[in-house]
Amino acid sequence: MSLACSSLAAAIGRQIRLRREQRGMSAAELSRRAGLAKATLSGLESGRSNPTIDTLEAVAVALAVPLTDLLVQRDQGAVQVVRATDGDESGPHRELLRRVSGGHQVEIWRLRLPAHSGFDGVPHAPGTLEQLMVAAGRLSAGPSGEQVELGAGDLLAFAGDVAHSYRTTSEAADVTVVLASPLIG
Amino acid sequence: MSLACSSLAAAIGRQIRLRREQRGMSAAELSRRAGLAKATLSGLESGRSNPTIDTLEAVAVALAVPLTDLLVQRDQGAVQVVRATDGDESGPHRELLRRVSGGHQVEIWRLRLPAHSGFDGVPHAPGTLEQLMVAAGRLSAGPSGEQVELGAGDLLAFAGDVAHSYRTTSEAADVTVVLASPLIG
DNA sequence: GACATACGTTCATTTTACCGAACAAATCGA
DNA sequence: TCGATTTGTTCGGTAAAATGAACGTATGTC
């Protein structure tokens, strides 16, 4: 067991402990289900060791999560806006707006709102992430009470499991919606 | 070095070798960049060992790939186009364009191409599905040899693990790209 | 209270992943 | 043609990951 705890191993350890406690599972029980020694899991969760992928996979299977979910900190459903970048039209431009890790079903919707219209979104399954890309126009969108003004090219991401709505004023809007819903085992 | 090569380790090994060869990098060079012994990489690519996350991370960094990209597996998808619906502007309009089931990691990119420009997309991890939503303009996109003409509001979906490209002619284009990568686990 | 069980951690021991060196084969340049 | 370099693999040694047992602690039962 090394003492040079890599930050990655520590993050993974926190992740595992978090998931385990979310399920109300004891460390002993998880180690039993994963076919690992209690000591292994202990050192793993405390970030004191540098686990093998086989070990990680066993834990992932026992926790019923995709392996990659253990490798990144869980994306919290905070509201986040990525503003359209200025039109630097000198050449092709590519930009990563957002990354959602593992274990999701993906739905892509097209949303078209005439001027002075809108509707309330149905709250989706718990854990669902909703991301809006504004193709054209202007609208105000987001969870009730946290509405954000958006223009063409903007991206808005928020937890889709609460009440939310979309509303246009003087201008129509054309929006692409990507829903990422966690899979229920 | 164990002989009980786990299928996961073997898959990861294939993945690493694939990425390395795509970059025209020798195993010796990759091991140097990753700060690993040649022997380590050799056993890793051949699926004969059970790598540590630290080792995998070093390889991922040296290959300039997210760590999770080394954990994906192959799954083909066909090229599919959903044309923009006619602008029936009588009221708010919502339309499901596409659903991708299963555990996926999602990336959302913004792509901006001036007129008469274009570039080749790097082949993504095997099994990756790429879907393009055209926010504005016109472009020709898709796998090499299966290029499709797209206009504003169109959606194109295809397997992103092959060579593909995007190209505009007289008109600029603004595109949202959603990448869905399947996961092992 | 006394006992039993389950929890999470720490301790030797075994297993093995990583390393460095040596190796044959292939490639390159003079 | 020859030497020099680079390639990918195989071989002991070492550090450390995983193991199983034992530990102190907490919780529950009679």
PDB file of C-alpha atoms in Angstrom, chain B residues 65-142:
ATOM      1  CA  VAL B  65      -7.402  10.995 -24.724  1.00  0.00           C
ATOM      2  CA  PRO B  66      -9.822  11.133 -21.817  1.00  0.00           C
ATOM      3  CA  LEU B  67      -9.259   8.175 -19.564  1.00  0.00           C
ATOM      4  CA  THR B  68     -12.755   6.861 -20.231  1.00  0.00           C
ATOM      5  CA  ASP B  69     -12.048   6.631 -23.950  1.00  0.00           C
ATOM      6  CA  LEU B  70      -9.840   3.660 -23.236  1.00  0.00           C
ATOM      7  CA  LEU B  71     -12.770   1.770 -21.742  1.00  0.00           C
ATOM      8  CA  VAL B  72     -15.222   1.769 -24.630  1.00  0.00           C
ATOM      9  CA  GLN B  73     -16.253  -1.088 -26.836  1.00  0.00           C
ATOM     10  CA  ARG B  74     -17.416  -1.487 -30.406  1.00  0.00           C
ATOM     11  CA  ASP B  75     -20.983  -1.037 -31.538  1.00  0.00           C
ATOM     12  CA  GLN B  76     -21.880   0.086 -35.030  1.00  0.00           C
ATOM     13  CA  GLY B  77     -24.587   2.535 -36.010  1.00  0.00           C
ATOM     14  CA  ALA B  78     -26.006   3.396 -39.390  1.00  0.00           C
ATOM     15  CA  VAL B  79     -26.116   6.765 -41.034  1.00  0.00           C
ATOM     16  CA  GLN B  80     -29.525   8.326 -40.509  1.00  0.00           C
ATOM     17  CA  VAL B  81     -30.936  11.682 -41.421  1.00  0.00           C
ATOM     18  CA  VAL B  82     -33.916  13.452 -39.882  1.00  0.00           C
ATOM     19  CA  ARG B  83     -34.970  16.350 -42.052  1.00  0.00           C
ATOM     20  CA  ALA B  84     -36.141  19.592 -40.561  1.00  0.00           C
ATOM     21  CA  THR B  85     -39.910  19.702 -40.368  1.00  0.00           C
ATOM     22  CA  ASP B  86     -41.702  22.469 -42.159  1.00  0.00           C
ATOM     23  CA  GLY B  87     -42.142  25.582 -40.125  1.00  0.00           C
ATOM     24  CA  ASP B  88     -45.630  25.170 -38.853  1.00  0.00           C
ATOM     25  CA  GLU B  89     -45.490  28.259 -36.710  1.00  0.00           C
ATOM     26  CA  SER B  90     -48.945  28.068 -35.198  1.00  0.00           C
ATOM     27  CA  GLY B  91     -47.654  27.265 -31.684  1.00  0.00           C
ATOM     28  CA  PRO B  92     -44.917  25.746 -29.564  1.00  0.00           C
ATOM     29  CA  HIS B  93     -43.600  22.631 -31.199  1.00  0.00           C
ATOM     30  CA  ARG B  94     -41.685  19.759 -29.633  1.00  0.00           C
ATOM     31  CA  GLU B  95     -40.302  16.793 -31.532  1.00  0.00           C
ATOM     32  CA  LEU B  96     -38.219  13.790 -30.480  1.00  0.00           C
ATOM     33  CA  LEU B  97     -35.451  13.471 -33.032  1.00  0.00           C
ATOM     34  CA  ARG B  98     -33.520  10.530 -31.727  1.00  0.00           C
ATOM     35  CA  ARG B  99     -33.100   8.284 -28.744  1.00  0.00           C
ATOM     36  CA  VAL B 100     -29.925   6.447 -27.811  1.00  0.00           C
ATOM     37  CA  SER B 101     -30.499   3.796 -25.197  1.00  0.00           C
ATOM     38  CA  GLY B 102     -27.906   2.218 -22.981  1.00  0.00           C
ATOM     39  CA  GLY B 103     -25.128   3.560 -20.855  1.00  0.00           C
ATOM     40  CA  HIS B 104     -23.446   6.369 -22.666  1.00  0.00           C
ATOM     41  CA  GLN B 105     -21.127   9.180 -22.016  1.00  0.00           C
ATOM     42  CA  VAL B 106     -22.336  12.335 -23.680  1.00  0.00           C
ATOM     43  CA  GLU B 107     -20.331  15.155 -25.101  1.00  0.00           C
ATOM     44  CA  ILE B 108     -21.826  18.280 -26.610  1.00  0.00           C
ATOM     45  CA  TRP B 109     -19.766  20.259 -29.060  1.00  0.00           C
ATOM     46  CA  ARG B 110     -20.358  23.438 -30.984  1.00  0.00           C
ATOM     47  CA  LEU B 111     -19.045  23.525 -34.489  1.00  0.00           C
ATOM     48  CA  ARG B 112     -18.713  26.655 -36.583  1.00  0.00           C
ATOM     49  CA  LEU B 113     -17.689  26.579 -40.181  1.00  0.00           C
ATOM     50  CA  PRO B 114     -17.235  29.687 -42.307  1.00  0.00           C
ATOM     51  CA  ALA B 115     -18.222  29.483 -45.960  1.00  0.00           C
ATOM     52  CA  HIS B 116     -15.930  27.411 -48.172  1.00  0.00           C
ATOM     53  CA  SER B 117     -14.262  25.691 -45.251  1.00  0.00           C
ATOM     54  CA  GLY B 118     -14.241  22.320 -43.569  1.00  0.00           C
ATOM     55  CA  PHE B 119     -12.138  19.812 -41.804  1.00  0.00           C
ATOM     56  CA  ASP B 120     -11.804  16.123 -41.189  1.00  0.00           C
ATOM     57  CA  GLY B 121     -13.130  14.736 -37.935  1.00  0.00           C
ATOM     58  CA  VAL B 122     -10.809  12.586 -35.888  1.00  0.00           C
ATOM     59  CA  PRO B 123     -12.285   9.079 -35.616  1.00  0.00           C
ATOM     60  CA  HIS B 124     -13.706   8.787 -32.120  1.00  0.00           C
ATOM     61  CA  ALA B 125     -13.711   5.780 -29.867  1.00  0.00           C
ATOM     62  CA  PRO B 126     -15.175   2.648 -31.429  1.00  0.00           C
ATOM     63  CA  GLY B 127     -18.924   2.541 -30.991  1.00  0.00           C
ATOM     64  CA  THR B 128     -19.309   6.266 -30.680  1.00  0.00           C
ATOM     65  CA  LEU B 129     -22.451   7.685 -32.211  1.00  0.00           C
ATOM     66  CA  GLU B 130     -22.206  11.165 -33.600  1.00  0.00           C
ATOM     67  CA  GLN B 131     -25.263  13.306 -34.184  1.00  0.00           C
ATOM     68  CA  LEU B 132     -25.193  16.671 -35.868  1.00  0.00           C
ATOM     69  CA  MET B 133     -27.919  19.250 -35.445  1.00  0.00           C
ATOM     70  CA  VAL B 134     -27.613  22.055 -37.921  1.00  0.00           C
ATOM     71  CA  ALA B 135     -28.532  25.287 -36.194  1.00  0.00           C
ATOM     72  CA  ALA B 136     -27.963  27.514 -39.196  1.00  0.00           C
ATOM     73  CA  GLY B 137     -26.504  27.469 -42.666  1.00  0.00           C
ATOM     74  CA  ARG B 138     -25.739  24.589 -44.966  1.00  0.00           C
ATOM     75  CA  LEU B 139     -23.029  21.953 -45.008  1.00  0.00           C
ATOM     76  CA  SER B 140     -22.111  18.550 -46.282  1.00  0.00           C
ATOM     77  CA  ALA B 141     -21.145  16.075 -43.581  1.00  0.00           C
ATOM     78  CA  GLY B 142     -20.850  12.419 -42.698  1.00  0.00           C
TER      79      GLY B 142
END
